[in-house]
Amino acid sequence: MKTILLNPGPVTLSDGVRSALLGPDLCHREIEFADLQDGLRRKLLAVYGLDPAAWAAVLLTGSGTAAVEAMLTSLVPQGGRILIAENGVYGERMSRMAETYGMDCTRITGRWDSAIDLEAIAAALACEKYSHVAVVHHETTTGRLNDLAPLAALCRRHEARLLVDGVSSFGAEDLDFGALGLDACAATANKCLHGVPGTAFVVVRRGALTATACARSVYLDLREYLQRQDAHGTPFTQSVQAFYALDAALDEFFAAGGRVARQRLFRARMGAVRNVLQDLGVTPLLPTADCSCVLHAFELPAELSYAELHDRLKAGGFIIYAGQGALSERVFRISAMGAISNDDLARLCATLRDALKP
Ligand SMILES: *Cc1c(COP(=O)(O)O)cnc(C)c1O
């Protein structure tokens, strides 16, 4: 029996993406690699219809966290000041990065089950000058899709540049780079785009990178990557096989109708899961209107531990995901990402019914 991953990445691969991993051996200094990389960078911008003259996709070898860390360390200059809006694990991780690199950083810590605290952010921005604001788009901790528009308006008013962790939203959620005035968005191959782990990327406004001064990191210096990738090269060895897989995944993504189609697909899957769970008396952590299309969190029934639910579903061929931190005893999470057929989805619904029946 095939196991279906319902954790928020890595995802269940399509046969096409899996066979792409068996592509030819390739030296990252050969023209074939340059062509592969150029094509990927073009296709990643095409996901949101971005103009390559104004925007660049910078490819890295690492997980999504590497892309987020590259974004923060490359875009916030020495002497810059960053405000980080937190309402979950990934917002808190960005603050840990800023603090680790000794950045001048203010954390606006919000409750994990609440929207980001716009009032506190507005007050902080009105009070002191910040060069940058960072936020997680889809906070995977709870499944909440943070509303970027009001935050972007505050940034515009106070002339702060907005940096987004879009690791678990890029490719599925609406993200109007221009209207939001984004400077950068960090993302990864192995979530909504359905590639394999190993490749991550930052979509950056070209003007934002040329403005920064000296790098804080050697491996994560986006400016170096951008210059070398624009010249069809790479500063370091890239994960060639993960590039092959992402290329195949992006071809499948566009063939299936692109971003809007993927959003519709994920919404339909999450809706089906949510309906079944509602029938079983399982309460969602957040109202649908606050949730991403990518992942929802649900309250564990009082008499059932996460471990027990996990094991019942695993025995049925499905891997779900635990809550994190204070939510670890309280919720379980189900993601809609990956190559999941309608039969798989129907089987999931039946397995959930069996696992959760009173
Ligand atoms: C998955 C994820 C990350 C990165 O996690 P990795 O394990 O490094 O891939 C970062 N931010 C968000 C919001 C995520 O969902």
mmCIF file of C-alpha atoms and ligand atoms in Angstrom:
data_model
loop_
_atom_site.group_PDB
_atom_site.id
_atom_site.type_symbol
_atom_site.label_atom_id
_atom_site.label_comp_id
_atom_site.label_asym_id
_atom_site.label_seq_id
_atom_site.Cartn_x
_atom_site.Cartn_y
_atom_site.Cartn_z
ATOM 1 C CA MET A 1 0.000 0.000 0.000
ATOM 2 C CA LYS A 2 1.228 3.466 -0.951
ATOM 3 C CA THR A 3 1.594 5.879 1.991
ATOM 4 C CA ILE A 4 0.084 9.321 1.444
ATOM 5 C CA LEU A 5 1.770 12.234 3.220
ATOM 6 C CA LEU A 6 -0.630 14.747 4.779
ATOM 7 C CA ASN A 7 2.119 16.555 6.691
ATOM 8 C CA PRO A 8 3.089 20.052 5.480
ATOM 9 C CA GLY A 9 5.966 18.910 3.282
ATOM 10 C CA PRO A 10 7.637 16.888 2.049
ATOM 11 C CA VAL A 11 4.666 15.846 -0.060
ATOM 12 C CA THR A 12 3.566 12.698 -1.865
ATOM 13 C CA LEU A 13 5.329 12.800 -5.236
ATOM 14 C CA SER A 14 3.740 12.255 -8.614
ATOM 15 C CA ASP A 15 5.279 9.515 -10.762
ATOM 16 C CA GLY A 16 6.571 12.210 -13.116
ATOM 17 C CA VAL A 17 8.418 14.085 -10.379
ATOM 18 C CA ARG A 18 9.799 10.850 -8.931
ATOM 19 C CA SER A 19 11.185 9.687 -12.284
ATOM 20 C CA ALA A 20 12.727 13.111 -12.922
ATOM 21 C CA LEU A 21 15.081 12.301 -10.027
ATOM 22 C CA LEU A 22 16.700 9.707 -12.297
ATOM 23 C CA GLY A 23 17.820 12.323 -14.838
ATOM 24 C CA PRO A 24 21.385 12.249 -16.208
ATOM 25 C CA ASP A 25 24.433 12.958 -14.025
ATOM 26 C CA LEU A 26 25.228 16.608 -14.458
ATOM 27 C CA CYS A 27 28.125 18.856 -13.472
ATOM 28 C CA HIS A 28 26.920 22.189 -12.127
ATOM 29 C CA ARG A 29 29.527 23.973 -14.295
ATOM 30 C CA GLU A 30 28.098 22.643 -17.574
ATOM 31 C CA ILE A 31 25.774 24.451 -19.957
ATOM 32 C CA GLU A 32 23.028 21.848 -19.383
ATOM 33 C CA PHE A 33 22.898 22.832 -15.713
ATOM 34 C CA ALA A 34 22.786 26.541 -16.613
ATOM 35 C CA ASP A 35 19.833 25.849 -18.905
ATOM 36 C CA LEU A 36 18.045 23.875 -16.196
ATOM 37 C CA GLN A 37 18.635 26.643 -13.635
ATOM 38 C CA ASP A 38 17.612 29.430 -16.041
ATOM 39 C CA GLY A 39 14.409 27.536 -16.848
ATOM 40 C CA LEU A 40 13.572 27.023 -13.169
ATOM 41 C CA ARG A 41 14.112 30.691 -12.381
ATOM 42 C CA ARG A 42 11.834 31.691 -15.250
ATOM 43 C CA LYS A 43 9.123 29.216 -14.257
ATOM 44 C CA LEU A 44 9.178 30.260 -10.585
ATOM 45 C CA LEU A 45 8.540 33.893 -11.557
ATOM 46 C CA ALA A 46 5.779 32.722 -13.916
ATOM 47 C CA VAL A 47 3.903 31.155 -10.970
ATOM 48 C CA TYR A 48 2.876 34.709 -10.008
ATOM 49 C CA GLY A 49 3.337 36.298 -13.456
ATOM 50 C CA LEU A 50 6.287 38.399 -12.269
ATOM 51 C CA ASP A 51 8.391 40.465 -14.665
ATOM 52 C CA PRO A 52 12.017 39.164 -14.769
ATOM 53 C CA ALA A 53 13.272 42.721 -15.268
ATOM 54 C CA ALA A 54 11.965 43.708 -11.831
ATOM 55 C CA TRP A 55 12.021 40.381 -9.954
ATOM 56 C CA ALA A 56 14.397 37.462 -9.594
ATOM 57 C CA ALA A 57 14.034 33.940 -8.281
ATOM 58 C CA VAL A 58 17.226 32.990 -6.465
ATOM 59 C CA LEU A 59 17.714 29.233 -6.060
ATOM 60 C CA LEU A 60 19.389 27.722 -3.016
ATOM 61 C CA THR A 61 20.225 24.214 -1.901
ATOM 62 C CA GLY A 62 18.663 23.766 1.505
ATOM 63 C CA SER A 63 15.256 23.472 3.141
ATOM 64 C CA GLY A 64 12.728 26.305 3.422
ATOM 65 C CA THR A 65 14.434 27.587 6.553
ATOM 66 C CA ALA A 66 17.589 28.294 4.496
ATOM 67 C CA ALA A 67 15.552 30.487 2.147
ATOM 68 C CA VAL A 68 14.002 32.408 5.057
ATOM 69 C CA GLU A 69 17.403 32.869 6.680
ATOM 70 C CA ALA A 70 18.941 33.980 3.363
ATOM 71 C CA MET A 71 16.127 36.493 2.903
ATOM 72 C CA LEU A 72 16.515 38.050 6.352
ATOM 73 C CA THR A 73 20.313 38.093 6.410
ATOM 74 C CA SER A 74 20.707 39.396 2.852
ATOM 75 C CA LEU A 75 18.005 42.052 2.856
ATOM 76 C CA VAL A 76 18.259 43.633 6.279
ATOM 77 C CA PRO A 77 21.477 45.661 6.023
ATOM 78 C CA GLN A 78 23.969 46.287 8.815
ATOM 79 C CA GLY A 79 22.409 49.168 10.722
ATOM 80 C CA GLY A 80 18.919 48.106 9.585
ATOM 81 C CA ARG A 81 16.120 47.471 12.004
ATOM 82 C CA ILE A 82 13.520 44.729 11.734
ATOM 83 C CA LEU A 83 10.099 44.250 13.265
ATOM 84 C CA ILE A 84 8.821 40.674 13.244
ATOM 85 C CA ALA A 85 5.121 39.847 13.529
ATOM 86 C CA GLU A 86 4.701 36.458 15.204
ATOM 87 C CA ASN A 87 1.695 34.202 15.641
ATOM 88 C CA GLY A 88 3.265 30.786 15.461
ATOM 89 C CA VAL A 89 6.410 28.682 15.297
ATOM 90 C CA TYR A 90 7.648 30.077 11.988
ATOM 91 C CA GLY A 91 7.321 33.735 12.974
ATOM 92 C CA GLU A 92 9.183 32.906 16.170
ATOM 93 C CA ARG A 93 11.859 31.136 14.104
ATOM 94 C CA MET A 94 12.445 34.335 12.103
ATOM 95 C CA SER A 95 12.972 36.216 15.363
ATOM 96 C CA ARG A 96 15.458 33.566 16.482
ATOM 97 C CA MET A 97 17.366 34.109 13.237
ATOM 98 C CA ALA A 98 17.380 37.891 13.634
ATOM 99 C CA GLU A 99 18.608 37.540 17.209
ATOM 100 C CA THR A 100 21.240 34.950 16.278
ATOM 101 C CA TYR A 101 22.710 37.325 13.703
ATOM 102 C CA GLY A 102 22.620 40.180 16.202
ATOM 103 C CA MET A 103 20.116 42.244 14.234
ATOM 104 C CA ASP A 104 18.286 45.123 15.843
ATOM 105 C CA CYS A 105 14.974 43.305 16.141
ATOM 106 C CA THR A 106 11.595 43.965 17.748
ATOM 107 C CA ARG A 107 9.212 41.042 18.175
ATOM 108 C CA ILE A 108 5.479 41.587 18.158
ATOM 109 C CA THR A 109 4.390 38.324 19.735
ATOM 110 C CA GLY A 110 0.789 37.361 19.140
ATOM 111 C CA ARG A 111 -1.268 34.448 20.382
ATOM 112 C CA TRP A 112 -0.933 31.390 18.170
ATOM 113 C CA ASP A 113 -4.704 31.143 17.766
ATOM 114 C CA SER A 114 -5.117 34.808 16.830
ATOM 115 C CA ALA A 115 -4.455 37.039 13.859
ATOM 116 C CA ILE A 116 -1.253 39.079 13.874
ATOM 117 C CA ASP A 117 -1.525 42.027 16.230
ATOM 118 C CA LEU A 118 -1.903 44.931 13.788
ATOM 119 C CA GLU A 119 -2.551 47.466 16.532
ATOM 120 C CA ALA A 120 0.684 46.628 18.312
ATOM 121 C CA ILE A 121 2.542 46.681 14.997
ATOM 122 C CA ALA A 122 1.049 50.065 14.067
ATOM 123 C CA ALA A 123 2.028 51.451 17.468
ATOM 124 C CA ALA A 124 5.592 50.149 17.164
ATOM 125 C CA LEU A 125 6.012 51.515 13.635
ATOM 126 C CA ALA A 126 4.612 54.903 14.663
ATOM 127 C CA CYS A 127 6.967 55.060 17.603
ATOM 128 C CA GLU A 128 10.294 54.107 16.029
ATOM 129 C CA LYS A 129 11.825 53.792 12.557
ATOM 130 C CA TYR A 130 12.148 50.280 11.101
ATOM 131 C CA SER A 131 13.817 49.437 7.786
ATOM 132 C CA HIS A 132 11.998 46.076 7.511
ATOM 133 C CA VAL A 133 8.964 44.154 8.669
ATOM 134 C CA ALA A 134 8.821 40.354 8.401
ATOM 135 C CA VAL A 135 5.783 38.101 8.584
ATOM 136 C CA VAL A 136 4.751 34.533 7.802
ATOM 137 C CA HIS A 137 2.068 34.367 5.115
ATOM 138 C CA HIS A 138 0.597 30.965 5.926
ATOM 139 C CA GLU A 139 1.466 30.204 9.556
ATOM 140 C CA THR A 140 1.646 26.426 9.289
ATOM 141 C CA THR A 141 1.528 26.093 13.074
ATOM 142 C CA THR A 142 -2.234 26.645 12.998
ATOM 143 C CA GLY A 143 -3.161 26.816 9.304
ATOM 144 C CA ARG A 144 -3.888 30.526 9.565
ATOM 145 C CA LEU A 145 -3.438 32.621 6.434
ATOM 146 C CA ASN A 146 -2.189 35.960 7.716
ATOM 147 C CA ASP A 147 -3.807 38.922 5.974
ATOM 148 C CA LEU A 148 -0.918 40.758 4.340
ATOM 149 C CA ALA A 149 -2.797 43.757 2.891
ATOM 150 C CA PRO A 150 -3.278 45.786 6.114
ATOM 151 C CA LEU A 151 0.280 45.021 7.185
ATOM 152 C CA ALA A 152 1.574 46.101 3.762
ATOM 153 C CA ALA A 153 -0.378 49.361 4.103
ATOM 154 C CA LEU A 154 1.279 50.034 7.468
ATOM 155 C CA CYS A 155 4.694 49.309 5.947
ATOM 156 C CA ARG A 156 4.013 51.723 3.118
ATOM 157 C CA ARG A 157 2.915 54.444 5.523
ATOM 158 C CA HIS A 158 6.054 54.041 7.623
ATOM 159 C CA GLU A 159 8.451 53.317 4.740
ATOM 160 C CA ALA A 160 9.425 49.882 5.991
ATOM 161 C CA ARG A 161 10.119 47.082 3.494
ATOM 162 C CA LEU A 162 8.042 43.923 3.803
ATOM 163 C CA LEU A 163 9.650 40.439 3.841
ATOM 164 C CA VAL A 164 7.419 37.379 3.695
ATOM 165 C CA ASP A 165 7.939 33.752 4.681
ATOM 166 C CA GLY A 166 5.823 32.209 1.937
ATOM 167 C CA VAL A 167 7.273 28.733 2.396
ATOM 168 C CA SER A 168 3.904 27.040 2.853
ATOM 169 C CA SER A 169 1.829 29.339 0.611
ATOM 170 C CA PHE A 170 3.904 29.997 -2.522
ATOM 171 C CA GLY A 171 2.217 28.354 -5.479
ATOM 172 C CA ALA A 172 -1.251 28.089 -3.936
ATOM 173 C CA GLU A 173 -2.328 31.280 -2.165
ATOM 174 C CA ASP A 174 -2.881 34.730 -3.693
ATOM 175 C CA LEU A 175 0.243 36.820 -3.361
ATOM 176 C CA ASP A 176 0.225 40.154 -5.177
ATOM 177 C CA PHE A 177 3.922 41.015 -5.022
ATOM 178 C CA GLY A 178 3.445 44.412 -6.670
ATOM 179 C CA ALA A 179 0.358 45.643 -4.814
ATOM 180 C CA LEU A 180 1.752 44.499 -1.457
ATOM 181 C CA GLY A 181 5.064 46.197 -2.243
ATOM 182 C CA LEU A 182 7.036 43.107 -1.218
ATOM 183 C CA ASP A 183 10.805 43.159 -1.200
ATOM 184 C CA ALA A 184 11.104 39.386 -0.982
ATOM 185 C CA CYS A 185 9.288 36.131 -0.406
ATOM 186 C CA ALA A 186 11.061 32.952 0.716
ATOM 187 C CA ALA A 187 9.709 29.574 -0.406
ATOM 188 C CA THR A 188 10.571 25.962 -1.107
ATOM 189 C CA ALA A 189 10.252 23.250 -3.745
ATOM 190 C CA ASN A 190 8.649 20.607 -1.560
ATOM 191 C CA LYS A 191 5.404 22.181 -0.388
ATOM 192 C CA CYS A 192 2.715 23.698 -2.635
ATOM 193 C CA LEU A 193 4.856 23.214 -5.772
ATOM 194 C CA HIS A 194 5.140 19.420 -5.188
ATOM 195 C CA GLY A 195 8.903 19.077 -5.727
ATOM 196 C CA VAL A 196 11.350 17.212 -3.496
ATOM 197 C CA PRO A 197 13.186 18.611 -0.450
ATOM 198 C CA GLY A 198 16.622 20.083 -1.135
ATOM 199 C CA THR A 199 15.792 23.149 -3.208
ATOM 200 C CA ALA A 200 14.497 26.391 -1.756
ATOM 201 C CA PHE A 201 14.326 29.851 -3.267
ATOM 202 C CA VAL A 202 13.741 33.512 -2.597
ATOM 203 C CA VAL A 203 11.777 35.682 -5.000
ATOM 204 C CA VAL A 204 13.298 39.097 -4.582
ATOM 205 C CA ARG A 205 12.696 42.547 -5.997
ATOM 206 C CA ARG A 206 15.936 43.214 -7.877
ATOM 207 C CA GLY A 207 16.222 46.766 -6.562
ATOM 208 C CA ALA A 208 16.049 45.542 -2.975
ATOM 209 C CA LEU A 209 19.166 43.393 -3.258
ATOM 210 C CA THR A 210 21.445 45.843 -5.002
ATOM 211 C CA ALA A 211 20.774 48.303 -2.191
ATOM 212 C CA THR A 212 22.140 46.101 0.618
ATOM 213 C CA ALA A 213 25.651 46.480 1.955
ATOM 214 C CA CYS A 214 27.930 43.718 3.248
ATOM 215 C CA ALA A 215 26.747 40.141 3.676
ATOM 216 C CA ARG A 216 26.115 38.553 7.071
ATOM 217 C CA SER A 217 26.591 34.995 5.800
ATOM 218 C CA VAL A 218 28.794 33.335 3.190
ATOM 219 C CA TYR A 219 26.525 30.468 2.204
ATOM 220 C CA LEU A 220 23.270 32.417 2.386
ATOM 221 C CA ASP A 221 24.337 35.607 0.607
ATOM 222 C CA LEU A 222 21.514 36.185 -1.875
ATOM 223 C CA ARG A 223 23.375 38.930 -3.700
ATOM 224 C CA GLU A 224 26.204 36.549 -4.573
ATOM 225 C CA TYR A 225 23.708 33.908 -5.760
ATOM 226 C CA LEU A 226 21.807 36.478 -7.804
ATOM 227 C CA GLN A 227 24.903 37.752 -9.599
ATOM 228 C CA ARG A 228 26.169 34.252 -10.343
ATOM 229 C CA GLN A 229 22.754 32.936 -11.397
ATOM 230 C CA ASP A 230 22.143 35.929 -13.659
ATOM 231 C CA ALA A 231 25.479 34.974 -15.274
ATOM 232 C CA HIS A 232 24.167 31.354 -15.675
ATOM 233 C CA GLY A 233 26.389 30.024 -12.894
ATOM 234 C CA THR A 234 26.222 29.148 -9.234
ATOM 235 C CA PRO A 235 28.533 29.970 -6.346
ATOM 236 C CA PHE A 236 28.206 26.474 -4.837
ATOM 237 C CA THR A 237 27.108 22.987 -5.837
ATOM 238 C CA GLN A 238 23.344 22.832 -6.223
ATOM 239 C CA SER A 239 21.157 19.823 -5.614
ATOM 240 C CA VAL A 240 20.952 18.844 -9.279
ATOM 241 C CA GLN A 241 18.441 16.005 -8.823
ATOM 242 C CA ALA A 242 16.151 18.231 -6.741
ATOM 243 C CA PHE A 243 16.354 20.774 -9.579
ATOM 244 C CA TYR A 244 15.233 18.075 -12.050
ATOM 245 C CA ALA A 245 12.337 17.225 -9.765
ATOM 246 C CA LEU A 246 11.284 20.857 -9.313
ATOM 247 C CA ASP A 247 11.416 21.371 -13.069
ATOM 248 C CA ALA A 248 9.078 18.408 -13.612
ATOM 249 C CA ALA A 249 6.839 19.584 -10.756
ATOM 250 C CA LEU A 250 6.553 23.067 -12.272
ATOM 251 C CA ASP A 251 5.711 21.617 -15.696
ATOM 252 C CA GLU A 252 2.930 19.566 -14.051
ATOM 253 C CA PHE A 253 1.825 22.651 -12.098
ATOM 254 C CA PHE A 254 1.374 24.752 -15.249
ATOM 255 C CA ALA A 255 -0.161 21.874 -17.231
ATOM 256 C CA ALA A 256 -2.782 21.494 -14.473
ATOM 257 C CA GLY A 257 -3.783 25.153 -14.741
ATOM 258 C CA GLY A 258 -1.243 26.971 -12.549
ATOM 259 C CA ARG A 259 -1.683 28.663 -9.224
ATOM 260 C CA VAL A 260 -5.412 29.333 -9.250
ATOM 261 C CA ALA A 261 -6.122 25.716 -10.184
ATOM 262 C CA ARG A 262 -3.861 24.516 -7.385
ATOM 263 C CA GLN A 263 -5.634 26.757 -4.878
ATOM 264 C CA ARG A 264 -8.985 25.394 -6.051
ATOM 265 C CA LEU A 265 -7.711 21.813 -5.766
ATOM 266 C CA PHE A 266 -6.371 22.296 -2.234
ATOM 267 C CA ARG A 267 -9.591 24.054 -1.176
ATOM 268 C CA ALA A 268 -11.673 21.167 -2.453
ATOM 269 C CA ARG A 269 -9.498 18.622 -0.619
ATOM 270 C CA MET A 270 -9.530 20.572 2.647
ATOM 271 C CA GLY A 271 -13.276 21.081 2.314
ATOM 272 C CA ALA A 272 -13.844 17.334 1.964
ATOM 273 C CA VAL A 273 -11.690 16.575 5.029
ATOM 274 C CA ARG A 274 -13.307 19.327 7.056
ATOM 275 C CA ASN A 275 -16.805 18.055 6.210
ATOM 276 C CA VAL A 276 -16.005 14.497 7.262
ATOM 277 C CA LEU A 277 -14.437 15.686 10.507
ATOM 278 C CA GLN A 278 -17.374 17.977 11.208
ATOM 279 C CA ASP A 279 -19.746 14.997 10.784
ATOM 280 C CA LEU A 280 -17.619 13.167 13.330
ATOM 281 C CA GLY A 281 -17.906 16.037 15.801
ATOM 282 C CA VAL A 282 -14.284 17.143 15.428
ATOM 283 C CA THR A 283 -13.839 20.911 15.895
ATOM 284 C CA PRO A 284 -11.539 22.890 13.619
ATOM 285 C CA LEU A 285 -9.054 25.139 15.459
ATOM 286 C CA LEU A 286 -9.910 28.136 13.239
ATOM 287 C CA PRO A 287 -12.927 29.193 11.172
ATOM 288 C CA THR A 288 -12.576 28.397 7.457
ATOM 289 C CA ALA A 289 -12.368 32.093 6.573
ATOM 290 C CA ASP A 290 -9.129 32.408 8.576
ATOM 291 C CA CYS A 291 -7.518 29.286 7.127
ATOM 292 C CA SER A 292 -5.173 28.724 4.226
ATOM 293 C CA CYS A 293 -6.207 26.298 1.507
ATOM 294 C CA VAL A 294 -3.049 24.338 2.308
ATOM 295 C CA LEU A 295 -3.505 22.991 5.841
ATOM 296 C CA HIS A 296 -6.071 23.015 8.625
ATOM 297 C CA ALA A 297 -5.679 22.183 12.325
ATOM 298 C CA PHE A 298 -8.329 20.276 14.273
ATOM 299 C CA GLU A 299 -8.924 19.756 17.979
ATOM 300 C CA LEU A 300 -8.186 16.224 19.160
ATOM 301 C CA PRO A 301 -11.267 14.540 20.631
ATOM 302 C CA ALA A 302 -11.010 14.379 24.434
ATOM 303 C CA GLU A 303 -10.676 10.598 24.603
ATOM 304 C CA LEU A 304 -8.060 10.226 21.843
ATOM 305 C CA SER A 305 -4.324 10.986 22.032
ATOM 306 C CA TYR A 306 -2.453 12.291 19.008
ATOM 307 C CA ALA A 307 -0.222 9.206 19.026
ATOM 308 C CA GLU A 308 -3.229 6.880 18.871
ATOM 309 C CA LEU A 309 -4.883 8.850 16.044
ATOM 310 C CA HIS A 310 -1.594 9.047 14.149
ATOM 311 C CA ASP A 311 -1.042 5.300 14.421
ATOM 312 C CA ARG A 312 -4.578 4.417 13.303
ATOM 313 C CA LEU A 313 -4.239 6.638 10.245
ATOM 314 C CA LYS A 314 -0.723 5.408 9.506
ATOM 315 C CA ALA A 315 -2.023 1.840 9.548
ATOM 316 C CA GLY A 316 -4.530 2.998 6.921
ATOM 317 C CA GLY A 317 -1.762 4.541 4.783
ATOM 318 C CA PHE A 318 -1.950 8.209 5.798
ATOM 319 C CA ILE A 319 0.608 10.338 7.662
ATOM 320 C CA ILE A 320 -0.920 13.243 9.566
ATOM 321 C CA TYR A 321 0.957 15.876 11.566
ATOM 322 C CA ALA A 322 1.039 16.775 15.248
ATOM 323 C CA GLY A 323 0.538 20.215 16.742
ATOM 324 C CA GLN A 324 3.633 22.087 17.896
ATOM 325 C CA GLY A 325 4.532 23.603 21.265
ATOM 326 C CA ALA A 326 1.527 24.329 23.455
ATOM 327 C CA LEU A 327 -0.749 22.903 20.742
ATOM 328 C CA SER A 328 1.000 19.520 20.662
ATOM 329 C CA GLU A 329 -1.456 17.889 23.070
ATOM 330 C CA ARG A 330 -4.438 19.704 21.618
ATOM 331 C CA VAL A 331 -4.519 19.561 17.822
ATOM 332 C CA PHE A 332 -3.663 17.488 14.787
ATOM 333 C CA ARG A 333 -3.028 18.905 11.345
ATOM 334 C CA ILE A 334 -3.898 17.742 7.859
ATOM 335 C CA SER A 335 -2.416 19.207 4.716
ATOM 336 C CA ALA A 336 -3.892 19.120 1.201
ATOM 337 C CA MET A 337 -0.566 19.217 -0.651
ATOM 338 C CA GLY A 338 0.902 16.562 -2.915
ATOM 339 C CA ALA A 339 -0.062 14.076 -5.606
ATOM 340 C CA ILE A 340 -3.281 12.805 -4.044
ATOM 341 C CA SER A 341 -5.884 11.174 -6.303
ATOM 342 C CA ASN A 342 -9.643 11.337 -5.822
ATOM 343 C CA ASP A 343 -9.493 7.669 -4.770
ATOM 344 C CA ASP A 344 -6.844 8.505 -2.152
ATOM 345 C CA LEU A 345 -9.070 11.307 -0.863
ATOM 346 C CA ALA A 346 -12.111 9.043 -0.645
ATOM 347 C CA ARG A 347 -10.013 6.427 1.174
ATOM 348 C CA LEU A 348 -8.741 9.137 3.541
ATOM 349 C CA CYS A 349 -12.295 10.165 4.386
ATOM 350 C CA ALA A 350 -13.240 6.532 5.084
ATOM 351 C CA THR A 351 -10.090 6.014 7.182
ATOM 352 C CA LEU A 352 -10.827 9.159 9.205
ATOM 353 C CA ARG A 353 -14.359 7.856 9.842
ATOM 354 C CA ASP A 354 -12.983 4.539 11.087
ATOM 355 C CA ALA A 355 -10.269 6.130 13.206
ATOM 356 C CA LEU A 356 -12.561 8.697 14.827
ATOM 357 C CA LYS A 357 -15.861 6.906 15.164
ATOM 358 C CA PRO A 358 -17.143 7.235 18.713
HETATM 359 C C1 LIG B 1 7.833 24.363 6.287
HETATM 360 C C2 LIG B 1 7.975 25.793 6.668
HETATM 361 C C3 LIG B 1 9.233 26.411 6.776
HETATM 362 C C4 LIG B 1 10.541 25.719 6.537
HETATM 363 O O1 LIG B 1 10.714 24.492 7.103
HETATM 364 P P1 LIG B 1 11.863 23.514 6.593
HETATM 365 O O2 LIG B 1 11.708 22.347 7.496
HETATM 366 O O3 LIG B 1 13.153 24.228 6.723
HETATM 367 O O4 LIG B 1 11.554 23.224 5.156
HETATM 368 C C5 LIG B 1 9.279 27.776 7.035
HETATM 369 N N1 LIG B 1 8.162 28.480 7.201
HETATM 370 C C6 LIG B 1 6.945 27.919 7.093
HETATM 371 C C7 LIG B 1 5.741 28.797 7.258
HETATM 372 C C8 LIG B 1 6.817 26.562 6.836
HETATM 373 O O5 LIG B 1 5.594 25.999 6.739
#
